[in-house]
Amino acid sequence: KAVVLAMGCRERTREAIAIPGNRPAGIFTAGTAQRFINIEGYIPGREVVVLGSGDIGMIMARRMTLEGARIKAVLEIMPFSTGLIRNKVQCLDDFNIPLKFNHTITRIEGEKRIERVIVAQVDNSLQVIPETEEEISCDTILLSVGLIPENELTGEAGIKLDPVTRGPIVNENRETEIEGIFACGNVLHVHDLADFVTEEGEIVGRAVGEYLKRNIRFRSQSIKIVPGDNIAYVVPQHIDFIVPGRKKIK
């Protein structure tokens, strides 16, 4: 038997990034706002601040604009966009939506509904720079501050996780360190494109087929892969030697 972990990922929420201030209505993850518009047929707000320049955040900034909302600003704590360049150009630049690098929200204000946010510049250590705060009036905040692989079940199963990707450690066949348990997609690490998830699913599908036919059941010594300079992480984290008589999975 074999098990394939494919639980995907979830969006970071306000609680995950600890934004101080009141708890009024009007705070949504970008994915939730996308569901409201695309499936429920509701626009979640009219005066919008987007926190984070991830792909879904930039896409939703454009979508909200097309639905009649005004995007007051897209705030990015890093000195660069964390999404694809084409999304920055097509979703922000083409619609004259302001993108502020090295900025974050320091406080949320409002009673029943958001009325304003206080934003400030940050330094190279991502610490708020004193006396740089400014007020932006808005009724909605969209959060695009990253995705987290859904690996609570993985951890409970005793599978070792990579501290950087927050996904399981795997070999070239995407098999975890527990024999017969494989992982693919955003549960393994967050992918930029859905096409990459599809390709990885095909890799795992072939590998599982060979495993069930016992072509890759027995392991030999592994080669550990270590990230080089300016490389955040690598997947897979180790490669198994191909022993004589065992079919290699491409």
CSV table of N, CA and C in Angstrom, one decimal, residues 1 29 45 84 108 116 118 127 135-136 150 162 177 185 187 189 213 219 229:
chain,number,residue,atom,x,y,z
A,1,LYS,N,0.8,-1.2,0.0
A,1,LYS,CA,0.0,0.0,0.0
A,1,LYS,C,0.9,1.2,0.0
A,29,THR,N,-8.8,37.5,3.9
A,29,THR,CA,-7.7,37.0,3.1
A,29,THR,C,-8.0,37.3,1.6
A,45,GLY,N,-15.8,45.1,-0.4
A,45,GLY,CA,-15.5,46.4,0.1
A,45,GLY,C,-15.3,47.4,-1.1
A,84,LEU,N,4.8,37.2,-9.1
A,84,LEU,CA,5.4,37.2,-10.4
A,84,LEU,C,5.5,38.6,-11.0
A,108,ILE,N,-4.8,48.9,13.1
A,108,ILE,CA,-6.1,49.0,12.4
A,108,ILE,C,-7.0,49.7,13.3
A,116,ARG,N,-9.9,53.0,9.1
A,116,ARG,CA,-8.6,53.5,8.6
A,116,ARG,C,-7.5,52.5,9.1
A,118,ILE,N,-3.1,52.5,9.9
A,118,ILE,CA,-1.9,53.3,10.1
A,118,ILE,C,-0.8,52.4,9.5
A,127,GLN,N,12.0,46.3,10.8
A,127,GLN,CA,11.5,47.0,11.9
A,127,GLN,C,11.0,48.3,11.5
A,135,GLU,N,-1.6,57.7,7.7
A,135,GLU,CA,-3.0,57.2,7.8
A,135,GLU,C,-3.6,57.0,6.5
A,136,ILE,N,-4.2,55.9,6.2
A,136,ILE,CA,-4.9,55.6,5.0
A,136,ILE,C,-6.4,55.2,5.3
A,150,GLU,N,-0.5,22.7,4.6
A,150,GLU,CA,-1.3,22.0,5.6
A,150,GLU,C,-0.7,20.7,6.1
A,162,ASP,N,10.6,19.9,6.9
A,162,ASP,CA,11.7,20.8,6.6
A,162,ASP,C,11.3,22.1,7.3
A,177,GLU,N,10.3,10.3,4.6
A,177,GLU,CA,11.2,9.5,5.3
A,177,GLU,C,10.6,8.3,5.9
A,185,GLY,N,2.5,18.6,-4.4
A,185,GLY,CA,1.8,19.9,-4.4
A,185,GLY,C,2.1,20.8,-3.3
A,187,VAL,N,1.3,21.0,-0.3
A,187,VAL,CA,1.6,20.4,1.0
A,187,VAL,C,3.1,20.2,1.2
A,189,HIS,N,5.7,22.1,-0.7
A,189,HIS,CA,6.1,23.5,-0.6
A,189,HIS,C,5.2,24.3,-1.5
A,213,LYS,N,4.6,-1.8,-7.5
A,213,LYS,CA,5.1,-3.0,-8.2
A,213,LYS,C,6.4,-3.5,-7.6
A,219,ARG,N,15.6,0.8,-0.4
A,219,ARG,CA,16.5,1.9,-0.6
A,219,ARG,C,17.9,1.6,-0.4
A,229,ASP,N,24.6,29.3,-1.9
A,229,ASP,CA,24.5,30.7,-1.5
A,229,ASP,C,23.2,31.3,-2.3
